[in-house]
């Protein structure tokens, strides 16, 4: 029993020693541990950890989130209104072109029937049918 206690204590002591505290052996095939690069350290300073992200989700973070969502919805509503105006204009243009083409076909038909007045009329302009 005494041997098991000593063995367990020795094992616990060996496991408790930090691995990084061991000295680097230059003859080892393993590469030397890298020292912190100041550039890398500076670049990583802006990277948020999970704890920082959680902390950032505070009341002011939530308020900023809500403000961003409101700004997005406003921009989306303005975009939708612009699209609706464009769609309405496009529909008017299509209707004007179709009306002008209908009048032009009527003119051609009347001209072929021999009605000189229809032959002398100017070609319909879709802009006149808006």
mmCIF file of N, CA and C in Angstrom:
data_model
loop_
_atom_site.group_PDB
_atom_site.id
_atom_site.type_symbol
_atom_site.label_atom_id
_atom_site.label_comp_id
_atom_site.label_asym_id
_atom_site.label_seq_id
_atom_site.Cartn_x
_atom_site.Cartn_y
_atom_site.Cartn_z
ATOM 1 N N UNK A 1 0.822 -1.191 0.000
ATOM 2 C CA UNK A 1 0.000 0.000 0.000
ATOM 3 C C UNK A 1 0.862 1.248 0.000
ATOM 4 N N UNK A 2 1.943 1.224 0.814
ATOM 5 C CA UNK A 2 2.865 2.353 0.894
ATOM 6 C C UNK A 2 3.516 2.630 -0.456
ATOM 7 N N UNK A 3 3.833 1.554 -1.200
ATOM 8 C CA UNK A 3 4.460 1.704 -2.517
ATOM 9 C C UNK A 3 3.505 2.397 -3.495
ATOM 10 N N UNK A 4 2.214 2.060 -3.445
ATOM 11 C CA UNK A 4 1.243 2.658 -4.345
ATOM 12 C C UNK A 4 1.115 4.148 -4.069
ATOM 13 N N UNK A 5 1.169 4.539 -2.812
ATOM 14 C CA UNK A 5 1.066 5.946 -2.454
ATOM 15 C C UNK A 5 2.270 6.723 -2.961
ATOM 16 N N UNK A 6 3.461 6.164 -2.798
ATOM 17 C CA UNK A 6 4.673 6.840 -3.282
ATOM 18 C C UNK A 6 4.651 6.922 -4.798
ATOM 19 N N UNK A 7 4.263 5.846 -5.451
ATOM 20 C CA UNK A 7 4.203 5.820 -6.905
ATOM 21 C C UNK A 7 3.176 6.830 -7.423
ATOM 22 N N UNK A 8 2.026 6.888 -6.765
ATOM 23 C CA UNK A 8 0.995 7.851 -7.175
ATOM 24 C C UNK A 8 1.464 9.277 -6.955
ATOM 25 N N UNK A 9 2.172 9.525 -5.851
ATOM 26 C CA UNK A 9 2.687 10.867 -5.575
ATOM 27 C C UNK A 9 3.745 11.273 -6.577
ATOM 28 N N UNK A 10 4.612 10.346 -6.954
ATOM 29 C CA UNK A 10 5.654 10.644 -7.949
ATOM 30 C C UNK A 10 5.029 10.922 -9.309
ATOM 31 N N UNK A 11 4.010 10.153 -9.666
ATOM 32 C CA UNK A 11 3.323 10.358 -10.940
ATOM 33 C C UNK A 11 2.618 11.711 -10.956
ATOM 34 N N UNK A 12 1.978 12.070 -9.870
ATOM 35 C CA UNK A 12 1.290 13.360 -9.789
ATOM 36 C C UNK A 12 2.292 14.504 -9.885
ATOM 37 N N UNK A 13 3.440 14.362 -9.250
ATOM 38 C CA UNK A 13 4.466 15.404 -9.297
ATOM 39 C C UNK A 13 5.013 15.543 -10.713
ATOM 40 N N UNK A 14 5.189 14.430 -11.391
ATOM 41 C CA UNK A 14 5.716 14.476 -12.759
ATOM 42 C C UNK A 14 4.715 15.138 -13.700
ATOM 43 N N UNK A 15 3.451 14.857 -13.511
ATOM 44 C CA UNK A 15 2.431 15.449 -14.376
ATOM 45 C C UNK A 15 2.213 16.926 -14.063
ATOM 46 N N UNK A 16 2.501 17.320 -12.837
ATOM 47 C CA UNK A 16 2.273 18.703 -12.442
ATOM 48 C C UNK A 16 3.344 19.639 -12.996
ATOM 49 N N UNK A 17 4.486 19.105 -13.419
ATOM 50 C CA UNK A 17 5.557 19.958 -13.945
ATOM 51 C C UNK A 17 5.137 20.516 -15.294
ATOM 52 N N UNK A 18 5.218 21.793 -15.476
ATOM 53 C CA UNK A 18 4.844 22.344 -16.776
ATOM 54 C C UNK A 18 5.823 21.916 -17.864
ATOM 55 N N UNK A 19 5.282 21.545 -18.997
ATOM 56 C CA UNK A 19 6.108 21.062 -20.098
ATOM 57 C C UNK A 19 6.965 22.182 -20.686
ATOM 58 N N UNK A 20 6.501 23.409 -20.652
ATOM 59 C CA UNK A 20 7.230 24.513 -21.262
ATOM 60 C C UNK A 20 8.418 24.966 -20.417
ATOM 61 N N UNK A 21 8.436 24.524 -19.161
ATOM 62 C CA UNK A 21 9.535 24.960 -18.319
ATOM 63 C C UNK A 21 10.807 24.180 -18.607
ATOM 64 N N UNK A 22 10.679 23.131 -19.403
ATOM 65 C CA UNK A 22 11.858 22.357 -19.734
ATOM 66 C C UNK A 22 12.742 23.168 -20.673
ATOM 67 N N UNK A 23 14.041 23.040 -20.509
ATOM 68 C CA UNK A 23 14.988 23.778 -21.346
ATOM 69 C C UNK A 23 15.018 23.177 -22.739
ATOM 70 N N UNK A 24 15.213 24.009 -23.721
ATOM 71 C CA UNK A 24 15.285 23.547 -25.106
ATOM 72 C C UNK A 24 16.655 22.947 -25.372
ATOM 73 N N UNK A 25 16.641 21.790 -25.981
ATOM 74 C CA UNK A 25 17.887 21.102 -26.331
ATOM 75 C C UNK A 25 18.214 21.446 -27.775
ATOM 76 N N UNK A 26 19.306 22.190 -28.035
ATOM 77 C CA UNK A 26 19.642 22.569 -29.407
ATOM 78 C C UNK A 26 19.950 21.367 -30.282
ATOM 79 N N UNK A 27 20.283 20.239 -29.719
ATOM 80 C CA UNK A 27 20.569 19.032 -30.508
ATOM 81 C C UNK A 27 19.302 18.248 -30.825
ATOM 82 N N UNK A 28 18.188 18.710 -30.365
ATOM 83 C CA UNK A 28 16.918 18.026 -30.580
ATOM 84 C C UNK A 28 16.464 18.205 -32.030
ATOM 85 N N UNK A 29 15.822 17.180 -32.604
ATOM 86 C CA UNK A 29 15.295 17.331 -33.971
ATOM 87 C C UNK A 29 14.062 18.240 -34.022
ATOM 88 N N UNK A 30 13.501 18.557 -32.883
ATOM 89 C CA UNK A 30 12.336 19.423 -32.834
ATOM 90 C C UNK A 30 12.761 20.877 -33.024
ATOM 91 N N UNK A 31 11.982 21.673 -33.728
ATOM 92 C CA UNK A 31 12.340 23.089 -33.890
ATOM 93 C C UNK A 31 12.223 23.828 -32.558
ATOM 94 N N UNK A 32 12.980 24.891 -32.456
ATOM 95 C CA UNK A 32 12.957 25.699 -31.241
ATOM 96 C C UNK A 32 11.602 26.367 -31.114
ATOM 97 N N UNK A 33 11.104 26.516 -29.898
ATOM 98 C CA UNK A 33 9.837 27.221 -29.735
ATOM 99 C C UNK A 33 9.994 28.665 -30.197
ATOM 100 N N UNK A 34 9.012 29.120 -30.931
ATOM 101 C CA UNK A 34 9.075 30.468 -31.494
ATOM 102 C C UNK A 34 8.831 31.501 -30.412
ATOM 103 N N UNK A 35 9.597 32.556 -30.481
ATOM 104 C CA UNK A 35 9.343 33.665 -29.564
ATOM 105 C C UNK A 35 8.265 34.526 -30.183
ATOM 106 N N UNK A 36 7.496 35.205 -29.383
ATOM 107 C CA UNK A 36 6.402 36.000 -29.942
ATOM 108 C C UNK A 36 6.928 37.090 -30.881
ATOM 109 N N UNK A 37 6.331 37.136 -32.056
ATOM 110 C CA UNK A 37 6.683 38.153 -33.044
ATOM 111 C C UNK A 37 5.864 39.403 -32.729
ATOM 112 N N UNK A 38 6.501 40.573 -32.598
ATOM 113 C CA UNK A 38 5.729 41.777 -32.269
ATOM 114 C C UNK A 38 4.678 42.115 -33.325
ATOM 115 N N UNK A 39 4.976 41.837 -34.593
ATOM 116 C CA UNK A 39 3.996 42.112 -35.659
ATOM 117 C C UNK A 39 2.780 41.225 -35.546
ATOM 118 N N UNK A 40 3.029 39.941 -35.248
ATOM 119 C CA UNK A 40 1.927 39.003 -35.083
ATOM 120 C C UNK A 40 1.105 39.363 -33.864
ATOM 121 N N UNK A 41 1.788 39.722 -32.794
ATOM 122 C CA UNK A 41 1.096 40.111 -31.576
ATOM 123 C C UNK A 41 0.216 41.334 -31.825
ATOM 124 N N UNK A 42 0.733 42.300 -32.570
ATOM 125 C CA UNK A 42 -0.049 43.507 -32.873
ATOM 126 C C UNK A 42 -1.240 43.173 -33.768
ATOM 127 N N UNK A 43 -1.017 42.298 -34.745
ATOM 128 C CA UNK A 43 -2.109 41.924 -35.659
ATOM 129 C C UNK A 43 -3.194 41.152 -34.929
ATOM 130 N N UNK A 44 -2.796 40.305 -34.001
ATOM 131 C CA UNK A 44 -3.768 39.507 -33.264
ATOM 132 C C UNK A 44 -4.483 40.308 -32.182
ATOM 133 N N UNK A 45 -3.999 41.498 -31.898
ATOM 134 C CA UNK A 45 -4.619 42.305 -30.850
ATOM 135 C C UNK A 45 -6.049 42.688 -31.219
ATOM 136 N N UNK A 46 -6.325 42.804 -32.536
ATOM 137 C CA UNK A 46 -7.669 43.209 -32.953
ATOM 138 C C UNK A 46 -8.627 42.024 -33.069
ATOM 139 N N UNK A 47 -8.113 40.809 -32.965
ATOM 140 C CA UNK A 47 -8.960 39.624 -33.058
ATOM 141 C C UNK A 47 -9.654 39.425 -31.715
ATOM 142 N N UNK A 48 -10.985 39.264 -31.785
ATOM 143 C CA UNK A 48 -11.747 39.116 -30.548
ATOM 144 C C UNK A 48 -11.861 37.645 -30.173
ATOM 145 N N UNK A 49 -11.680 37.362 -28.899
ATOM 146 C CA UNK A 49 -11.874 36.008 -28.396
ATOM 147 C C UNK A 49 -13.362 35.802 -28.112
ATOM 148 N N UNK A 50 -13.740 34.564 -27.835
ATOM 149 C CA UNK A 50 -15.141 34.273 -27.507
ATOM 150 C C UNK A 50 -15.596 35.070 -26.291
ATOM 151 N N UNK A 51 -14.721 35.191 -25.311
ATOM 152 C CA UNK A 51 -15.082 35.947 -24.104
ATOM 153 C C UNK A 51 -15.305 37.422 -24.440
ATOM 154 N N UNK A 52 -14.458 37.957 -25.319
ATOM 155 C CA UNK A 52 -14.630 39.363 -25.692
ATOM 156 C C UNK A 52 -15.907 39.562 -26.495
ATOM 157 N N UNK A 53 -16.231 38.612 -27.362
ATOM 158 C CA UNK A 53 -17.465 38.710 -28.151
ATOM 159 C C UNK A 53 -18.671 38.677 -27.222
ATOM 160 N N UNK A 54 -18.625 37.787 -26.239
ATOM 161 C CA UNK A 54 -19.718 37.703 -25.271
ATOM 162 C C UNK A 54 -19.846 39.002 -24.489
ATOM 163 N N UNK A 55 -18.712 39.572 -24.090
ATOM 164 C CA UNK A 55 -18.727 40.821 -23.341
ATOM 165 C C UNK A 55 -19.242 41.966 -24.212
ATOM 166 N N UNK A 56 -18.923 41.914 -25.513
ATOM 167 C CA UNK A 56 -19.353 42.991 -26.401
ATOM 168 C C UNK A 56 -20.866 43.001 -26.591
ATOM 169 N N UNK A 57 -21.521 41.891 -26.282
ATOM 170 C CA UNK A 57 -22.962 41.814 -26.433
ATOM 171 C C UNK A 57 -23.619 42.338 -25.165
ATOM 172 N N UNK A 58 -23.293 43.513 -24.798
ATOM 173 C CA UNK A 58 -23.866 44.152 -23.621
ATOM 174 C C UNK A 58 -24.987 45.062 -24.069
ATOM 175 N N UNK A 59 -25.443 45.895 -23.175
ATOM 176 C CA UNK A 59 -26.556 46.801 -23.488
ATOM 177 C C UNK A 59 -26.185 47.756 -24.619
ATOM 178 N N UNK A 60 -24.984 48.329 -24.570
ATOM 179 C CA UNK A 60 -24.627 49.266 -25.642
ATOM 180 C C UNK A 60 -24.391 48.526 -26.946
ATOM 181 N N UNK A 61 -23.885 47.305 -26.863
ATOM 182 C CA UNK A 61 -23.732 46.500 -28.078
ATOM 183 C C UNK A 61 -25.089 46.168 -28.673
ATOM 184 N N UNK A 62 -26.046 45.841 -27.819
ATOM 185 C CA UNK A 62 -27.406 45.546 -28.286
ATOM 186 C C UNK A 62 -28.053 46.783 -28.881
ATOM 187 N N UNK A 63 -27.812 47.945 -28.272
ATOM 188 C CA UNK A 63 -28.369 49.197 -28.804
ATOM 189 C C UNK A 63 -27.791 49.497 -30.180
ATOM 190 N N UNK A 64 -26.499 49.268 -30.352
ATOM 191 C CA UNK A 64 -25.877 49.492 -31.667
ATOM 192 C C UNK A 64 -26.430 48.518 -32.693
ATOM 193 N N UNK A 65 -26.640 47.280 -32.277
ATOM 194 C CA UNK A 65 -27.214 46.267 -33.156
ATOM 195 C C UNK A 65 -28.599 46.686 -33.628
ATOM 196 N N UNK A 66 -29.420 47.145 -32.700
ATOM 197 C CA UNK A 66 -30.772 47.598 -33.053
ATOM 198 C C UNK A 66 -30.716 48.813 -33.980
ATOM 199 N N UNK A 67 -29.787 49.734 -33.730
ATOM 200 C CA UNK A 67 -29.641 50.914 -34.592
ATOM 201 C C UNK A 67 -29.217 50.492 -35.995
ATOM 202 N N UNK A 68 -28.326 49.515 -36.094
ATOM 203 C CA UNK A 68 -27.902 49.013 -37.403
ATOM 204 C C UNK A 68 -29.064 48.369 -38.150
ATOM 205 N N UNK A 69 -29.866 47.606 -37.421
ATOM 206 C CA UNK A 69 -31.029 46.974 -38.061
ATOM 207 C C UNK A 69 -32.026 48.025 -38.550
ATOM 208 N N UNK A 70 -32.252 49.059 -37.742
ATOM 209 C CA UNK A 70 -33.182 50.118 -38.132
ATOM 210 C C UNK A 70 -32.666 50.859 -39.360
ATOM 211 N N UNK A 71 -31.369 51.132 -39.401
ATOM 212 C CA UNK A 71 -30.787 51.804 -40.567
ATOM 213 C C UNK A 71 -30.921 50.936 -41.811
ATOM 214 N N UNK A 72 -30.723 49.636 -41.644
ATOM 215 C CA UNK A 72 -30.872 48.721 -42.771
ATOM 216 C C UNK A 72 -32.308 48.711 -43.288
ATOM 217 N N UNK A 73 -33.267 48.656 -42.374
ATOM 218 C CA UNK A 73 -34.669 48.630 -42.789
ATOM 219 C C UNK A 73 -35.063 49.927 -43.497
ATOM 220 N N UNK A 74 -34.521 51.063 -43.033
ATOM 221 C CA UNK A 74 -34.788 52.338 -43.695
ATOM 222 C C UNK A 74 -34.224 52.329 -45.103
ATOM 223 N N UNK A 75 -32.987 51.873 -45.243
ATOM 224 C CA UNK A 75 -32.363 51.806 -46.565
ATOM 225 C C UNK A 75 -33.119 50.843 -47.472
ATOM 226 N N UNK A 76 -33.583 49.740 -46.924
ATOM 227 C CA UNK A 76 -34.339 48.769 -47.706
ATOM 228 C C UNK A 76 -35.665 49.352 -48.181
ATOM 229 N N UNK A 77 -36.335 50.096 -47.317
ATOM 230 C CA UNK A 77 -37.597 50.730 -47.701
ATOM 231 C C UNK A 77 -37.375 51.764 -48.804
ATOM 232 N N UNK A 78 -36.292 52.535 -48.707
ATOM 233 C CA UNK A 78 -35.980 53.510 -49.754
ATOM 234 C C UNK A 78 -35.676 52.801 -51.066
ATOM 235 N N UNK A 79 -34.932 51.708 -50.997
ATOM 236 C CA UNK A 79 -34.617 50.951 -52.211
ATOM 237 C C UNK A 79 -35.886 50.384 -52.838
ATOM 238 N N UNK A 80 -36.755 49.815 -51.994
ATOM 239 C CA UNK A 80 -38.001 49.254 -52.504
ATOM 240 C C UNK A 80 -38.863 50.316 -53.167
ATOM 241 N N UNK A 81 -38.904 51.516 -52.597
ATOM 242 C CA UNK A 81 -39.675 52.608 -53.202
ATOM 243 C C UNK A 81 -39.087 52.991 -54.559
ATOM 244 N N UNK A 82 -37.759 53.030 -54.647
ATOM 245 C CA UNK A 82 -37.107 53.355 -55.923
ATOM 246 C C UNK A 82 -37.403 52.280 -56.963
ATOM 247 N N UNK A 83 -37.397 51.016 -56.541
ATOM 248 C CA UNK A 83 -37.702 49.924 -57.463
ATOM 249 C C UNK A 83 -39.154 50.020 -57.918
ATOM 250 N N UNK A 84 -40.057 50.330 -56.990
ATOM 251 C CA UNK A 84 -41.463 50.465 -57.353
ATOM 252 C C UNK A 84 -41.658 51.590 -58.365
ATOM 253 N N UNK A 85 -40.955 52.724 -58.165
ATOM 254 C CA UNK A 85 -41.056 53.823 -59.134
ATOM 255 C C UNK A 85 -40.540 53.384 -60.497
ATOM 256 N N UNK A 86 -39.432 52.653 -60.498
ATOM 257 C CA UNK A 86 -38.866 52.170 -61.761
ATOM 258 C C UNK A 86 -39.816 51.192 -62.427
ATOM 259 N N UNK A 87 -40.404 50.292 -61.635
ATOM 260 C CA UNK A 87 -41.347 49.332 -62.196
ATOM 261 C C UNK A 87 -42.574 50.032 -62.779
ATOM 262 N N UNK A 88 -43.078 51.040 -62.090
ATOM 263 C CA UNK A 88 -44.247 51.773 -62.587
ATOM 264 C C UNK A 88 -43.902 52.502 -63.882
ATOM 265 N N UNK A 89 -42.719 53.097 -63.931
ATOM 266 C CA UNK A 89 -42.301 53.800 -65.152
ATOM 267 C C UNK A 89 -42.153 52.812 -66.303
ATOM 268 N N UNK A 90 -41.545 51.661 -66.018
ATOM 269 C CA UNK A 90 -41.370 50.640 -67.043
ATOM 270 C C UNK A 90 -42.727 50.171 -67.580
ATOM 271 N N UNK A 91 -43.705 50.001 -66.697
ATOM 272 C CA UNK A 91 -45.045 49.584 -67.122
ATOM 273 C C UNK A 91 -45.675 50.655 -68.015
ATOM 274 N N UNK A 92 -45.510 51.948 -67.633
ATOM 275 C CA UNK A 92 -46.034 53.044 -68.486
ATOM 276 C C UNK A 92 -45.354 53.051 -69.851
ATOM 277 N N UNK A 93 -44.044 52.822 -69.878
ATOM 278 C CA UNK A 93 -43.325 52.797 -71.150
ATOM 279 C C UNK A 93 -43.815 51.649 -72.032
ATOM 280 N N UNK A 94 -44.014 50.488 -71.443
ATOM 281 C CA UNK A 94 -44.499 49.350 -72.219
ATOM 282 C C UNK A 94 -45.896 49.635 -72.786
ATOM 283 N N UNK A 95 -46.755 50.210 -71.932
ATOM 284 C CA UNK A 95 -48.105 50.538 -72.370
ATOM 285 C C UNK A 95 -48.081 51.581 -73.486
ATOM 286 N N UNK A 96 -47.223 52.597 -73.349
ATOM 287 C CA UNK A 96 -47.118 53.645 -74.373
ATOM 288 C C UNK A 96 -46.619 53.054 -75.692
ATOM 289 N N UNK A 97 -45.618 52.177 -75.640
ATOM 290 C CA UNK A 97 -45.102 51.564 -76.858
ATOM 291 C C UNK A 97 -46.173 50.700 -77.519
ATOM 292 N N UNK A 98 -46.893 49.907 -76.705
ATOM 293 C CA UNK A 98 -47.948 49.048 -77.262
ATOM 294 C C UNK A 98 -49.054 49.890 -77.891
ATOM 295 N N UNK A 99 -49.433 51.000 -77.253
ATOM 296 C CA UNK A 99 -50.464 51.879 -77.817
ATOM 297 C C UNK A 99 -49.993 52.487 -79.143
ATOM 298 N N UNK A 100 -48.729 52.934 -79.177
ATOM 299 C CA UNK A 100 -48.192 53.528 -80.410
ATOM 300 C C UNK A 100 -48.152 52.483 -81.527
ATOM 301 N N UNK A 101 -47.765 51.242 -81.184
ATOM 302 C CA UNK A 101 -47.731 50.188 -82.204
ATOM 303 C C UNK A 101 -49.135 49.851 -82.706
ATOM 304 N N UNK A 102 -50.122 49.898 -81.805
ATOM 305 C CA UNK A 102 -51.505 49.621 -82.234
ATOM 306 C C UNK A 102 -51.979 50.690 -83.218
ATOM 307 N N UNK A 103 -51.654 51.950 -82.919
ATOM 308 C CA UNK A 103 -52.038 53.033 -83.835
ATOM 309 C C UNK A 103 -51.294 52.893 -85.163
ATOM 310 N N UNK A 104 -50.015 52.519 -85.105
ATOM 311 C CA UNK A 104 -49.234 52.362 -86.330
ATOM 312 C C UNK A 104 -49.812 51.237 -87.196
ATOM 313 N N UNK A 105 -50.189 50.082 -86.553
ATOM 314 C CA UNK A 105 -50.791 48.998 -87.330
ATOM 315 C C UNK A 105 -52.120 49.432 -87.965
ATOM 316 N N UNK A 106 -52.901 50.220 -87.212
ATOM 317 C CA UNK A 106 -54.160 50.731 -87.754
ATOM 318 C C UNK A 106 -53.863 51.626 -88.957
ATOM 319 N N UNK A 107 -52.852 52.509 -88.855
ATOM 320 C CA UNK A 107 -52.492 53.392 -89.975
ATOM 321 C C UNK A 107 -52.104 52.570 -91.204
ATOM 322 N N UNK A 108 -51.278 51.558 -91.018
ATOM 323 C CA UNK A 108 -50.836 50.725 -92.139
ATOM 324 C C UNK A 108 -52.038 50.029 -92.776
ATOM 325 N N UNK A 109 -52.935 49.510 -91.941
ATOM 326 C CA UNK A 109 -54.121 48.825 -92.445
ATOM 327 C C UNK A 109 -55.001 49.783 -93.256
ATOM 328 N N UNK A 110 -55.221 50.979 -92.722
ATOM 329 C CA UNK A 110 -56.061 51.961 -93.423
ATOM 330 C C UNK A 110 -55.397 52.438 -94.716
ATOM 331 N N UNK A 111 -54.068 52.578 -94.676
ATOM 332 C CA UNK A 111 -53.337 53.019 -95.867
ATOM 333 C C UNK A 111 -53.457 51.963 -96.969
ATOM 334 N N UNK A 112 -53.355 50.676 -96.591
ATOM 335 C CA UNK A 112 -53.473 49.594 -97.571
ATOM 336 C C UNK A 112 -54.883 49.508 -98.152
ATOM 337 N N UNK A 113 -55.856 49.990 -97.401
ATOM 338 C CA UNK A 113 -57.229 50.007 -97.895
ATOM 339 C C UNK A 113 -57.455 51.176 -98.839
ATOM 340 N N UNK A 114 -56.462 52.068 -98.931
ATOM 341 C CA UNK A 114 -56.569 53.182 -99.846
ATOM 342 C C UNK A 114 -56.929 54.502 -99.206
ATOM 343 N N UNK A 115 -56.940 54.585 -97.916
ATOM 344 C CA UNK A 115 -57.241 55.841 -97.237
ATOM 345 C C UNK A 115 -55.963 56.684 -97.181
ATOM 346 N N UNK A 116 -55.914 57.683 -98.056
ATOM 347 C CA UNK A 116 -54.722 58.504 -98.205
ATOM 348 C C UNK A 116 -54.397 59.286 -96.926
ATOM 349 N N UNK A 117 -55.414 59.692 -96.214
ATOM 350 C CA UNK A 117 -55.184 60.456 -94.976
ATOM 351 C C UNK A 117 -54.358 59.644 -93.977
ATOM 352 N N UNK A 118 -54.638 58.326 -93.838
ATOM 353 C CA UNK A 118 -53.881 57.463 -92.930
ATOM 354 C C UNK A 118 -52.441 57.322 -93.418
ATOM 355 N N UNK A 119 -52.236 57.299 -94.730
ATOM 356 C CA UNK A 119 -50.878 57.182 -95.287
ATOM 357 C C UNK A 119 -50.055 58.434 -94.999
ATOM 358 N N UNK A 120 -50.690 59.581 -94.931
ATOM 359 C CA UNK A 120 -49.987 60.842 -94.731
ATOM 360 C C UNK A 120 -49.734 61.175 -93.255
ATOM 361 N N UNK A 121 -50.322 60.417 -92.357
ATOM 362 C CA UNK A 121 -50.130 60.680 -90.922
ATOM 363 C C UNK A 121 -48.705 60.309 -90.517
ATOM 364 N N UNK A 122 -48.126 61.041 -89.551
ATOM 365 C CA UNK A 122 -46.777 60.689 -89.092
ATOM 366 C C UNK A 122 -46.794 59.382 -88.290
ATOM 367 N N UNK A 123 -45.646 58.748 -88.255
ATOM 368 C CA UNK A 123 -45.511 57.520 -87.465
ATOM 369 C C UNK A 123 -45.733 57.861 -85.996
ATOM 370 N N UNK A 124 -46.531 57.071 -85.298
ATOM 371 C CA UNK A 124 -46.793 57.363 -83.880
ATOM 372 C C UNK A 124 -45.505 57.319 -83.038
ATOM 373 N N UNK A 125 -45.392 58.261 -82.110
ATOM 374 C CA UNK A 125 -44.257 58.327 -81.206
ATOM 375 C C UNK A 125 -44.724 57.827 -79.829
ATOM 376 N N UNK A 126 -44.075 56.785 -79.284
ATOM 377 C CA UNK A 126 -44.510 56.262 -77.990
ATOM 378 C C UNK A 126 -44.510 57.314 -76.882
ATOM 379 N N UNK A 127 -43.651 58.321 -76.992
ATOM 380 C CA UNK A 127 -43.590 59.370 -75.959
ATOM 381 C C UNK A 127 -44.909 60.144 -75.887
ATOM 382 N N UNK A 128 -45.665 60.174 -76.980
ATOM 383 C CA UNK A 128 -46.946 60.866 -76.984
ATOM 384 C C UNK A 128 -48.044 60.067 -76.273
ATOM 385 N N UNK A 129 -47.779 58.856 -75.876
ATOM 386 C CA UNK A 129 -48.776 57.990 -75.265
ATOM 387 C C UNK A 129 -48.527 57.746 -73.775
ATOM 388 N N UNK A 130 -47.604 58.471 -73.196
ATOM 389 C CA UNK A 130 -47.335 58.313 -71.760
ATOM 390 C C UNK A 130 -48.508 58.797 -70.952
#
